[in-house]
Amino acid sequence: LELNLVAIFHGREGFGGLLLVLQDVSAIRRLERMRSEFVANVSHELKTPIAAVKGFAETLLGGAVNDPETARSFLKIIFDESERLNRLIGDILELSKVESRRIPLQFSPIEMSSFISDTVEFIAAQAHRKNIRMDMKVDQGIYVEADEDRLRQIMMNLLSNGINYTPDGGRVSISVEPIVKKAPHNDAAEGEDDDYIRIKISDTGIGIPKKDLPRIFERFYRVDKARSRSSGGTGLGLSIVKHLVELHKGTITVESTVGVGSTFIIELPVLH
Ligand code: ADP
């Protein structure tokens, strides 16, 4: 709680007073703290690849350039770290857009079985490289109103995580089913807001420890930093996904068992 002196009144004949405002500032303080933590995280994340680029470039300039083999391997590191910077900046900008809700969604009806087949095709090469089988279980004729590009972005993110965090020879599966949920308020028109679709993306991967589960949608939160880094992760994918799902008035949850696999569950209202 914070007490603020807003005004002092001086009236005639000695009449006067103070206007004091007592307000709960804990929410404001929390937001401020989160913002400065985010800035600190961003700086740290950007500094790491920049330091690598600078260090390896310096070593090259200092003479390493004369040994072709060393030069090649250092240049490869510089190239990879620049790509990483690119991805980071792209994701930071994307996150800031979705957080401030500055993205107009273009809703249109999407038929889920053809949508999922197309999405799986986009990611098939990545799965193939790790010999990971992709299964889909989607009946024809299930529709949802969504922004197609954004829904694609959500799916690609979760599928590519599924592939990244699953050992070679594993499996990633997708299922879509219609569900009915009780509308939270009865002001919805009869039978309108109750229809949802449930999308499940499961993998047979490394899983997520129980204690980390509540935090994985936080910005830059990673269970294993080194592993995320080596697979090219920025630690922002799931935060972006969660915001995108919420922009569709949907929810995302996760269930996971270490060493067995993870399942991400998205529920989206059919109509908007
Ligand atoms: P990253 O770029 O690190 O993959 P994300 O925001 O996509 O960032 O995910 C955050 C963290 O959640 C990951 O670093 C990883 O530890 C964990 N994670 C996400 N998806 C999975 C999955 N399918 N299986 C196991 N761990 C996962």
PDB file of C-alpha atoms and ligand atoms in Angstrom:
ATOM      1  CA  LEU A   1       0.000   0.000   0.000  1.00  0.00           C
ATOM      2  CA  GLU A   2       1.181   3.480  -0.765  1.00  0.00           C
ATOM      3  CA  LEU A   3      -0.063   6.751   0.686  1.00  0.00           C
ATOM      4  CA  ASN A   4       0.136   9.737  -1.652  1.00  0.00           C
ATOM      5  CA  LEU A   5      -0.432  13.376  -0.828  1.00  0.00           C
ATOM      6  CA  VAL A   6      -2.368  14.657  -3.813  1.00  0.00           C
ATOM      7  CA  ALA A   7      -3.445  18.170  -2.775  1.00  0.00           C
ATOM      8  CA  ILE A   8      -3.590  20.643   0.084  1.00  0.00           C
ATOM      9  CA  PHE A   9      -6.594  22.950   0.234  1.00  0.00           C
ATOM     10  CA  HIS A  10      -6.627  26.348   1.825  1.00  0.00           C
ATOM     11  CA  GLY A  11     -10.093  27.642   2.293  1.00  0.00           C
ATOM     12  CA  ARG A  12     -11.332  30.891   3.782  1.00  0.00           C
ATOM     13  CA  GLU A  13     -11.674  31.298   7.528  1.00  0.00           C
ATOM     14  CA  GLY A  14      -9.105  28.680   8.304  1.00  0.00           C
ATOM     15  CA  PHE A  15     -10.924  25.902   6.501  1.00  0.00           C
ATOM     16  CA  GLY A  16      -8.504  23.572   4.747  1.00  0.00           C
ATOM     17  CA  GLY A  17      -7.615  20.012   4.218  1.00  0.00           C
ATOM     18  CA  LEU A  18      -5.432  17.372   2.667  1.00  0.00           C
ATOM     19  CA  LEU A  19      -6.352  14.963  -0.053  1.00  0.00           C
ATOM     20  CA  LEU A  20      -4.599  11.687   0.534  1.00  0.00           C
ATOM     21  CA  VAL A  21      -4.858   8.703  -1.738  1.00  0.00           C
ATOM     22  CA  LEU A  22      -4.186   5.240  -0.458  1.00  0.00           C
ATOM     23  CA  GLN A  23      -3.560   2.784  -3.252  1.00  0.00           C
ATOM     24  CA  ASP A  24      -2.460  -0.774  -3.660  1.00  0.00           C
ATOM     25  CA  VAL A  25       0.712  -0.503  -5.717  1.00  0.00           C
ATOM     26  CA  SER A  26       1.812  -4.118  -5.470  1.00  0.00           C
ATOM     27  CA  ALA A  27       0.448  -4.923  -8.945  1.00  0.00           C
ATOM     28  CA  ILE A  28       2.222  -1.913 -10.450  1.00  0.00           C
ATOM     29  CA  ARG A  29       5.465  -2.759  -8.653  1.00  0.00           C
ATOM     30  CA  ARG A  30       5.219  -6.357  -9.837  1.00  0.00           C
ATOM     31  CA  LEU A  31       4.805  -5.206 -13.434  1.00  0.00           C
ATOM     32  CA  GLU A  32       7.758  -2.853 -13.106  1.00  0.00           C
ATOM     33  CA  ARG A  33       9.877  -5.632 -11.670  1.00  0.00           C
ATOM     34  CA  MET A  34       8.870  -8.016 -14.458  1.00  0.00           C
ATOM     35  CA  ARG A  35       9.708  -5.409 -17.076  1.00  0.00           C
ATOM     36  CA  SER A  36      13.160  -4.712 -15.696  1.00  0.00           C
ATOM     37  CA  GLU A  37      13.821  -8.438 -15.288  1.00  0.00           C
ATOM     38  CA  PHE A  38      12.869  -8.880 -18.942  1.00  0.00           C
ATOM     39  CA  VAL A  39      15.254  -6.126 -20.046  1.00  0.00           C
ATOM     40  CA  ALA A  40      18.039  -7.711 -17.984  1.00  0.00           C
ATOM     41  CA  ASN A  41      17.304 -11.122 -19.536  1.00  0.00           C
ATOM     42  CA  VAL A  42      17.238  -9.719 -23.062  1.00  0.00           C
ATOM     43  CA  SER A  43      20.566  -7.964 -22.548  1.00  0.00           C
ATOM     44  CA  HIS A  44      22.127 -11.099 -21.166  1.00  0.00           C
ATOM     45  CA  GLU A  45      20.784 -13.261 -24.017  1.00  0.00           C
ATOM     46  CA  LEU A  46      22.057 -10.804 -26.633  1.00  0.00           C
ATOM     47  CA  LYS A  47      25.434 -10.366 -25.000  1.00  0.00           C
ATOM     48  CA  THR A  48      26.339 -14.062 -25.154  1.00  0.00           C
ATOM     49  CA  PRO A  49      26.331 -14.436 -28.959  1.00  0.00           C
ATOM     50  CA  ILE A  50      27.833 -10.969 -29.435  1.00  0.00           C
ATOM     51  CA  ALA A  51      30.712 -11.878 -27.118  1.00  0.00           C
ATOM     52  CA  ALA A  52      31.308 -15.057 -29.123  1.00  0.00           C
ATOM     53  CA  VAL A  53      31.295 -13.217 -32.456  1.00  0.00           C
ATOM     54  CA  LYS A  54      33.653 -10.583 -31.102  1.00  0.00           C
ATOM     55  CA  GLY A  55      36.012 -13.061 -29.452  1.00  0.00           C
ATOM     56  CA  PHE A  56      36.365 -15.337 -32.456  1.00  0.00           C
ATOM     57  CA  ALA A  57      36.723 -12.400 -34.875  1.00  0.00           C
ATOM     58  CA  GLU A  58      39.491 -10.962 -32.675  1.00  0.00           C
ATOM     59  CA  THR A  59      41.329 -14.274 -32.589  1.00  0.00           C
ATOM     60  CA  LEU A  60      41.077 -14.522 -36.373  1.00  0.00           C
ATOM     61  CA  LEU A  61      42.429 -11.005 -36.777  1.00  0.00           C
ATOM     62  CA  GLY A  62      45.186 -11.817 -34.305  1.00  0.00           C
ATOM     63  CA  GLY A  63      46.611 -14.429 -36.680  1.00  0.00           C
ATOM     64  CA  ALA A  64      44.346 -17.491 -36.573  1.00  0.00           C
ATOM     65  CA  VAL A  65      43.167 -16.521 -40.050  1.00  0.00           C
ATOM     66  CA  ASN A  66      46.441 -17.914 -41.439  1.00  0.00           C
ATOM     67  CA  ASP A  67      45.531 -21.441 -40.499  1.00  0.00           C
ATOM     68  CA  PRO A  68      42.745 -22.391 -42.933  1.00  0.00           C
ATOM     69  CA  GLU A  69      41.272 -25.143 -40.766  1.00  0.00           C
ATOM     70  CA  THR A  70      41.039 -22.976 -37.644  1.00  0.00           C
ATOM     71  CA  ALA A  71      39.769 -20.073 -39.721  1.00  0.00           C
ATOM     72  CA  ARG A  72      36.985 -22.180 -41.164  1.00  0.00           C
ATOM     73  CA  SER A  73      35.829 -23.499 -37.792  1.00  0.00           C
ATOM     74  CA  PHE A  74      35.911 -20.013 -36.202  1.00  0.00           C
ATOM     75  CA  LEU A  75      33.975 -18.536 -39.119  1.00  0.00           C
ATOM     76  CA  LYS A  76      31.383 -21.278 -38.741  1.00  0.00           C
ATOM     77  CA  ILE A  77      30.950 -20.293 -35.072  1.00  0.00           C
ATOM     78  CA  ILE A  78      30.636 -16.622 -36.028  1.00  0.00           C
ATOM     79  CA  PHE A  79      28.035 -17.524 -38.638  1.00  0.00           C
ATOM     80  CA  ASP A  80      26.013 -19.701 -36.216  1.00  0.00           C
ATOM     81  CA  GLU A  81      26.082 -17.085 -33.491  1.00  0.00           C
ATOM     82  CA  SER A  82      24.900 -14.409 -35.939  1.00  0.00           C
ATOM     83  CA  GLU A  83      22.009 -16.642 -36.914  1.00  0.00           C
ATOM     84  CA  ARG A  84      21.215 -17.092 -33.261  1.00  0.00           C
ATOM     85  CA  LEU A  85      21.188 -13.314 -32.764  1.00  0.00           C
ATOM     86  CA  ASN A  86      18.835 -13.022 -35.700  1.00  0.00           C
ATOM     87  CA  ARG A  87      16.441 -15.587 -34.231  1.00  0.00           C
ATOM     88  CA  LEU A  88      16.595 -13.945 -30.812  1.00  0.00           C
ATOM     89  CA  ILE A  89      15.805 -10.502 -32.158  1.00  0.00           C
ATOM     90  CA  GLY A  90      13.017 -11.925 -34.318  1.00  0.00           C
ATOM     91  CA  ASP A  91      11.470 -13.700 -31.308  1.00  0.00           C
ATOM     92  CA  ILE A  92      11.862 -10.689 -29.013  1.00  0.00           C
ATOM     93  CA  LEU A  93      10.054  -8.473 -31.535  1.00  0.00           C
ATOM     94  CA  GLU A  94       7.383 -11.116 -32.053  1.00  0.00           C
ATOM     95  CA  LEU A  95       6.859 -11.500 -28.307  1.00  0.00           C
ATOM     96  CA  SER A  96       6.574  -7.756 -27.822  1.00  0.00           C
ATOM     97  CA  LYS A  97       3.959  -7.622 -30.590  1.00  0.00           C
ATOM     98  CA  VAL A  98       1.823 -10.427 -29.171  1.00  0.00           C
ATOM     99  CA  GLU A  99       2.187  -9.134 -25.602  1.00  0.00           C
ATOM    100  CA  SER A 100       0.959  -5.687 -26.508  1.00  0.00           C
ATOM    101  CA  ARG A 101      -1.780  -7.284 -28.631  1.00  0.00           C
ATOM    102  CA  ARG A 102      -0.625  -5.264 -31.604  1.00  0.00           C
ATOM    103  CA  ILE A 103      -1.471  -8.012 -34.059  1.00  0.00           C
ATOM    104  CA  PRO A 104      -4.796  -7.938 -35.810  1.00  0.00           C
ATOM    105  CA  LEU A 105      -6.066 -11.480 -36.218  1.00  0.00           C
ATOM    106  CA  GLN A 106      -7.697 -12.466 -39.487  1.00  0.00           C
ATOM    107  CA  PHE A 107     -10.293 -15.044 -38.566  1.00  0.00           C
ATOM    108  CA  SER A 108     -11.480 -17.536 -41.126  1.00  0.00           C
ATOM    109  CA  PRO A 109     -12.947 -21.057 -40.934  1.00  0.00           C
ATOM    110  CA  ILE A 110     -10.224 -23.702 -41.012  1.00  0.00           C
ATOM    111  CA  GLU A 111     -10.785 -27.362 -41.797  1.00  0.00           C
ATOM    112  CA  MET A 112      -8.492 -29.090 -39.345  1.00  0.00           C
ATOM    113  CA  SER A 113      -7.637 -32.340 -41.148  1.00  0.00           C
ATOM    114  CA  SER A 114      -6.249 -30.592 -44.230  1.00  0.00           C
ATOM    115  CA  PHE A 115      -4.684 -27.881 -42.069  1.00  0.00           C
ATOM    116  CA  ILE A 116      -2.837 -30.452 -39.940  1.00  0.00           C
ATOM    117  CA  SER A 117      -1.714 -32.452 -43.015  1.00  0.00           C
ATOM    118  CA  ASP A 118      -0.238 -29.279 -44.528  1.00  0.00           C
ATOM    119  CA  THR A 119       1.469 -28.376 -41.258  1.00  0.00           C
ATOM    120  CA  VAL A 120       2.959 -31.852 -40.890  1.00  0.00           C
ATOM    121  CA  GLU A 121       4.313 -31.575 -44.430  1.00  0.00           C
ATOM    122  CA  PHE A 122       6.113 -28.350 -43.508  1.00  0.00           C
ATOM    123  CA  ILE A 123       7.912 -30.036 -40.644  1.00  0.00           C
ATOM    124  CA  ALA A 124       8.387 -33.501 -42.173  1.00  0.00           C
ATOM    125  CA  ALA A 125      12.009 -32.867 -43.183  1.00  0.00           C
ATOM    126  CA  GLN A 126      12.965 -31.897 -39.628  1.00  0.00           C
ATOM    127  CA  ALA A 127      11.335 -35.072 -38.270  1.00  0.00           C
ATOM    128  CA  HIS A 128      12.891 -37.189 -40.999  1.00  0.00           C
ATOM    129  CA  ARG A 129      16.401 -36.031 -40.083  1.00  0.00           C
ATOM    130  CA  LYS A 130      15.924 -37.552 -36.624  1.00  0.00           C
ATOM    131  CA  ASN A 131      13.993 -40.539 -37.880  1.00  0.00           C
ATOM    132  CA  ILE A 132      10.966 -39.422 -35.879  1.00  0.00           C
ATOM    133  CA  ARG A 133       7.558 -40.730 -36.909  1.00  0.00           C
ATOM    134  CA  MET A 134       4.728 -38.216 -37.174  1.00  0.00           C
ATOM    135  CA  ASP A 135       1.212 -39.532 -36.502  1.00  0.00           C
ATOM    136  CA  MET A 136      -2.004 -37.623 -36.957  1.00  0.00           C
ATOM    137  CA  LYS A 137      -5.488 -38.474 -35.817  1.00  0.00           C
ATOM    138  CA  VAL A 138      -7.946 -35.904 -37.123  1.00  0.00           C
ATOM    139  CA  ASP A 139     -11.408 -36.651 -38.469  1.00  0.00           C
ATOM    140  CA  GLN A 140     -12.501 -34.781 -41.563  1.00  0.00           C
ATOM    141  CA  GLY A 141     -14.948 -31.933 -41.227  1.00  0.00           C
ATOM    142  CA  ILE A 142     -13.791 -30.409 -37.916  1.00  0.00           C
ATOM    143  CA  TYR A 143     -13.756 -26.640 -38.314  1.00  0.00           C
ATOM    144  CA  VAL A 144     -12.439 -23.829 -36.163  1.00  0.00           C
ATOM    145  CA  GLU A 145     -12.435 -20.075 -36.700  1.00  0.00           C
ATOM    146  CA  ALA A 146      -8.860 -18.896 -36.327  1.00  0.00           C
ATOM    147  CA  ASP A 147      -6.104 -16.834 -37.867  1.00  0.00           C
ATOM    148  CA  GLU A 148      -4.544 -19.448 -40.140  1.00  0.00           C
ATOM    149  CA  ASP A 149      -0.988 -18.054 -40.097  1.00  0.00           C
ATOM    150  CA  ARG A 150      -1.023 -17.702 -36.322  1.00  0.00           C
ATOM    151  CA  LEU A 151      -2.489 -21.160 -35.805  1.00  0.00           C
ATOM    152  CA  ARG A 152       0.248 -22.492 -38.093  1.00  0.00           C
ATOM    153  CA  GLN A 153       2.854 -20.662 -36.012  1.00  0.00           C
ATOM    154  CA  ILE A 154       1.450 -22.232 -32.813  1.00  0.00           C
ATOM    155  CA  MET A 155       1.517 -25.728 -34.317  1.00  0.00           C
ATOM    156  CA  MET A 156       4.971 -25.377 -35.883  1.00  0.00           C
ATOM    157  CA  ASN A 157       6.416 -24.215 -32.580  1.00  0.00           C
ATOM    158  CA  LEU A 158       4.965 -27.121 -30.600  1.00  0.00           C
ATOM    159  CA  LEU A 159       5.815 -29.700 -33.263  1.00  0.00           C
ATOM    160  CA  SER A 160       9.352 -28.500 -33.614  1.00  0.00           C
ATOM    161  CA  ASN A 161       9.764 -28.595 -29.814  1.00  0.00           C
ATOM    162  CA  GLY A 162       8.368 -32.123 -29.876  1.00  0.00           C
ATOM    163  CA  ILE A 163      10.987 -33.113 -32.449  1.00  0.00           C
ATOM    164  CA  ASN A 164      13.832 -31.221 -30.713  1.00  0.00           C
ATOM    165  CA  TYR A 165      13.193 -32.735 -27.313  1.00  0.00           C
ATOM    166  CA  THR A 166      12.646 -36.296 -28.545  1.00  0.00           C
ATOM    167  CA  PRO A 167      15.544 -38.693 -29.134  1.00  0.00           C
ATOM    168  CA  ASP A 168      16.067 -40.203 -32.584  1.00  0.00           C
ATOM    169  CA  GLY A 169      13.560 -42.851 -33.568  1.00  0.00           C
ATOM    170  CA  GLY A 170      10.783 -41.441 -31.366  1.00  0.00           C
ATOM    171  CA  ARG A 171       7.263 -40.334 -32.214  1.00  0.00           C
ATOM    172  CA  VAL A 172       5.329 -37.074 -32.310  1.00  0.00           C
ATOM    173  CA  SER A 173       1.548 -37.296 -32.598  1.00  0.00           C
ATOM    174  CA  ILE A 174      -1.209 -34.793 -33.185  1.00  0.00           C
ATOM    175  CA  SER A 175      -4.878 -35.281 -32.555  1.00  0.00           C
ATOM    176  CA  VAL A 176      -7.851 -32.974 -32.907  1.00  0.00           C
ATOM    177  CA  GLU A 177     -11.287 -33.592 -31.449  1.00  0.00           C
ATOM    178  CA  PRO A 178     -14.405 -31.507 -30.951  1.00  0.00           C
ATOM    179  CA  ILE A 179     -15.401 -30.983 -27.315  1.00  0.00           C
ATOM    180  CA  VAL A 180     -18.233 -29.230 -25.520  1.00  0.00           C
ATOM    181  CA  LYS A 181     -17.511 -27.022 -22.556  1.00  0.00           C
ATOM    182  CA  LYS A 182     -19.990 -25.347 -20.272  1.00  0.00           C
ATOM    183  CA  ALA A 183     -20.054 -21.641 -21.095  1.00  0.00           C
ATOM    184  CA  PRO A 184     -18.741 -19.681 -18.102  1.00  0.00           C
ATOM    185  CA  HIS A 185     -21.575 -17.123 -18.316  1.00  0.00           C
ATOM    186  CA  ASN A 186     -25.089 -17.699 -19.392  1.00  0.00           C
ATOM    187  CA  ASP A 187     -25.152 -14.519 -21.435  1.00  0.00           C
ATOM    188  CA  ALA A 188     -23.878 -16.428 -24.446  1.00  0.00           C
ATOM    189  CA  ALA A 189     -26.493 -17.104 -27.052  1.00  0.00           C
ATOM    190  CA  GLU A 190     -28.039 -20.545 -26.857  1.00  0.00           C
ATOM    191  CA  GLY A 191     -25.562 -23.257 -27.840  1.00  0.00           C
ATOM    192  CA  GLU A 192     -23.021 -20.776 -29.199  1.00  0.00           C
ATOM    193  CA  ASP A 193     -19.948 -20.493 -27.022  1.00  0.00           C
ATOM    194  CA  ASP A 194     -19.860 -24.089 -25.846  1.00  0.00           C
ATOM    195  CA  ASP A 195     -18.124 -25.669 -28.805  1.00  0.00           C
ATOM    196  CA  TYR A 196     -14.382 -26.051 -28.662  1.00  0.00           C
ATOM    197  CA  ILE A 197     -11.742 -28.082 -30.394  1.00  0.00           C
ATOM    198  CA  ARG A 198      -9.006 -29.820 -28.442  1.00  0.00           C
ATOM    199  CA  ILE A 199      -5.625 -30.165 -30.146  1.00  0.00           C
ATOM    200  CA  LYS A 200      -3.085 -32.490 -28.539  1.00  0.00           C
ATOM    201  CA  ILE A 201       0.567 -32.618 -29.488  1.00  0.00           C
ATOM    202  CA  SER A 202       2.376 -35.497 -27.820  1.00  0.00           C
ATOM    203  CA  ASP A 203       5.923 -36.714 -28.031  1.00  0.00           C
ATOM    204  CA  THR A 204       7.904 -39.651 -26.711  1.00  0.00           C
ATOM    205  CA  GLY A 205      10.708 -37.334 -25.636  1.00  0.00           C
ATOM    206  CA  ILE A 206      12.759 -36.441 -22.596  1.00  0.00           C
ATOM    207  CA  GLY A 207       9.805 -34.975 -20.694  1.00  0.00           C
ATOM    208  CA  ILE A 208       9.728 -32.025 -18.295  1.00  0.00           C
ATOM    209  CA  PRO A 209      10.361 -32.338 -14.541  1.00  0.00           C
ATOM    210  CA  LYS A 210       7.308 -31.580 -12.357  1.00  0.00           C
ATOM    211  CA  LYS A 211       8.951 -28.594 -10.709  1.00  0.00           C
ATOM    212  CA  ASP A 212       9.605 -26.903 -14.065  1.00  0.00           C
ATOM    213  CA  LEU A 213       6.145 -27.506 -15.534  1.00  0.00           C
ATOM    214  CA  PRO A 214       4.499 -24.353 -14.141  1.00  0.00           C
ATOM    215  CA  ARG A 215       7.304 -22.177 -15.491  1.00  0.00           C
ATOM    216  CA  ILE A 216       7.920 -23.331 -19.049  1.00  0.00           C
ATOM    217  CA  PHE A 217       5.605 -20.698 -20.550  1.00  0.00           C
ATOM    218  CA  GLU A 218       7.687 -17.936 -18.955  1.00  0.00           C
ATOM    219  CA  ARG A 219       9.937 -15.855 -21.146  1.00  0.00           C
ATOM    220  CA  PHE A 220      13.443 -17.324 -21.460  1.00  0.00           C
ATOM    221  CA  TYR A 221      12.635 -20.183 -19.088  1.00  0.00           C
ATOM    222  CA  ARG A 222      14.437 -23.365 -20.121  1.00  0.00           C
ATOM    223  CA  VAL A 223      14.786 -26.632 -18.266  1.00  0.00           C
ATOM    224  CA  ASP A 224      18.217 -27.251 -19.722  1.00  0.00           C
ATOM    225  CA  LYS A 225      19.888 -24.152 -21.115  1.00  0.00           C
ATOM    226  CA  ALA A 226      22.677 -25.980 -22.905  1.00  0.00           C
ATOM    227  CA  ARG A 227      20.289 -28.360 -24.609  1.00  0.00           C
ATOM    228  CA  SER A 228      17.966 -25.564 -25.728  1.00  0.00           C
ATOM    229  CA  ARG A 229      20.929 -23.567 -27.043  1.00  0.00           C
ATOM    230  CA  SER A 230      22.401 -26.441 -28.984  1.00  0.00           C
ATOM    231  CA  SER A 231      19.065 -27.085 -30.680  1.00  0.00           C
ATOM    232  CA  GLY A 232      18.873 -23.401 -31.625  1.00  0.00           C
ATOM    233  CA  GLY A 233      16.170 -22.510 -29.085  1.00  0.00           C
ATOM    234  CA  THR A 234      15.627 -18.974 -27.820  1.00  0.00           C
ATOM    235  CA  GLY A 235      13.484 -19.853 -24.810  1.00  0.00           C
ATOM    236  CA  LEU A 236      10.719 -17.592 -26.132  1.00  0.00           C
ATOM    237  CA  GLY A 237       8.748 -20.038 -28.284  1.00  0.00           C
ATOM    238  CA  LEU A 238       6.290 -21.202 -25.634  1.00  0.00           C
ATOM    239  CA  SER A 239       5.623 -17.661 -24.334  1.00  0.00           C
ATOM    240  CA  ILE A 240       4.770 -16.587 -27.875  1.00  0.00           C
ATOM    241  CA  VAL A 241       2.575 -19.666 -28.336  1.00  0.00           C
ATOM    242  CA  LYS A 242       0.693 -19.021 -25.089  1.00  0.00           C
ATOM    243  CA  HIS A 243      -0.035 -15.421 -26.069  1.00  0.00           C
ATOM    244  CA  LEU A 244      -1.203 -16.474 -29.526  1.00  0.00           C
ATOM    245  CA  VAL A 245      -3.523 -19.103 -28.041  1.00  0.00           C
ATOM    246  CA  GLU A 246      -4.931 -16.521 -25.620  1.00  0.00           C
ATOM    247  CA  LEU A 247      -5.492 -14.049 -28.474  1.00  0.00           C
ATOM    248  CA  HIS A 248      -7.783 -16.773 -29.844  1.00  0.00           C
ATOM    249  CA  LYS A 249      -9.528 -16.926 -26.434  1.00  0.00           C
ATOM    250  CA  GLY A 250      -8.145 -20.422 -25.953  1.00  0.00           C
ATOM    251  CA  THR A 251      -6.075 -22.182 -23.310  1.00  0.00           C
ATOM    252  CA  ILE A 252      -2.865 -24.199 -23.379  1.00  0.00           C
ATOM    253  CA  THR A 253      -1.768 -26.725 -20.770  1.00  0.00           C
ATOM    254  CA  VAL A 254       0.933 -29.354 -20.546  1.00  0.00           C
ATOM    255  CA  GLU A 255       1.293 -32.807 -19.041  1.00  0.00           C
ATOM    256  CA  SER A 256       4.636 -34.513 -18.907  1.00  0.00           C
ATOM    257  CA  THR A 257       6.600 -37.383 -17.431  1.00  0.00           C
ATOM    258  CA  VAL A 258      10.385 -37.345 -17.412  1.00  0.00           C
ATOM    259  CA  GLY A 259      11.774 -39.995 -19.740  1.00  0.00           C
ATOM    260  CA  VAL A 260       8.338 -40.819 -21.164  1.00  0.00           C
ATOM    261  CA  GLY A 261       7.189 -37.713 -23.007  1.00  0.00           C
ATOM    262  CA  SER A 262       5.111 -34.548 -23.028  1.00  0.00           C
ATOM    263  CA  THR A 263       1.647 -33.597 -24.214  1.00  0.00           C
ATOM    264  CA  PHE A 264       0.617 -30.031 -24.978  1.00  0.00           C
ATOM    265  CA  ILE A 265      -3.142 -29.494 -25.009  1.00  0.00           C
ATOM    266  CA  ILE A 266      -4.780 -26.525 -26.694  1.00  0.00           C
ATOM    267  CA  GLU A 267      -8.470 -25.760 -26.474  1.00  0.00           C
ATOM    268  CA  LEU A 268      -9.917 -23.190 -28.855  1.00  0.00           C
ATOM    269  CA  PRO A 269     -13.473 -21.918 -29.177  1.00  0.00           C
ATOM    270  CA  VAL A 270     -14.925 -22.961 -32.537  1.00  0.00           C
ATOM    271  CA  LEU A 271     -16.566 -19.578 -33.175  1.00  0.00           C
ATOM    272  CA  HIS A 272     -15.477 -16.023 -32.443  1.00  0.00           C
TER     273      HIS A 272
HETATM  274  P1  ADP B   1      13.275 -23.277 -26.452  1.00  0.00           P
HETATM  275  O1  ADP B   1      13.632 -22.311 -27.510  1.00  0.00           O
HETATM  276  O2  ADP B   1      14.321 -23.387 -25.373  1.00  0.00           O
HETATM  277  O3  ADP B   1      12.815 -24.595 -26.970  1.00  0.00           O
HETATM  278  P2  ADP B   1      10.515 -22.843 -25.579  1.00  0.00           P
HETATM  279  O4  ADP B   1       9.888 -21.609 -25.039  1.00  0.00           O
HETATM  280  O5  ADP B   1       9.954 -23.396 -26.846  1.00  0.00           O
HETATM  281  O6  ADP B   1      12.070 -22.553 -25.699  1.00  0.00           O
HETATM  282  O7  ADP B   1      10.430 -23.970 -24.460  1.00  0.00           O
HETATM  283  C1  ADP B   1      10.888 -23.675 -23.148  1.00  0.00           C
HETATM  284  C2  ADP B   1      11.503 -24.898 -22.497  1.00  0.00           C
HETATM  285  O8  ADP B   1      10.490 -25.877 -22.243  1.00  0.00           O
HETATM  286  C3  ADP B   1      12.538 -25.613 -23.340  1.00  0.00           C
HETATM  287  O9  ADP B   1      13.827 -25.044 -23.191  1.00  0.00           O
HETATM  288  C4  ADP B   1      12.484 -27.033 -22.782  1.00  0.00           C
HETATM  289  O10 ADP B   1      13.244 -27.113 -21.608  1.00  0.00           O
HETATM  290  C5  ADP B   1      11.020 -27.186 -22.409  1.00  0.00           C
HETATM  291  N1  ADP B   1      10.241 -27.874 -23.462  1.00  0.00           N
HETATM  292  C6  ADP B   1       9.428 -27.310 -24.385  1.00  0.00           C
HETATM  293  N2  ADP B   1       8.830 -28.238 -25.154  1.00  0.00           N
HETATM  294  C7  ADP B   1       9.267 -29.436 -24.698  1.00  0.00           C
HETATM  295  C8  ADP B   1       9.019 -30.815 -25.074  1.00  0.00           C
HETATM  296  N3  ADP B   1       8.176 -31.136 -26.069  1.00  0.00           N
HETATM  297  N4  ADP B   1       9.649 -31.788 -24.355  1.00  0.00           N
HETATM  298  C9  ADP B   1      10.486 -31.482 -23.339  1.00  0.00           C
HETATM  299  N5  ADP B   1      10.772 -30.220 -22.945  1.00  0.00           N
HETATM  300  C10 ADP B   1      10.165 -29.208 -23.610  1.00  0.00           C
END
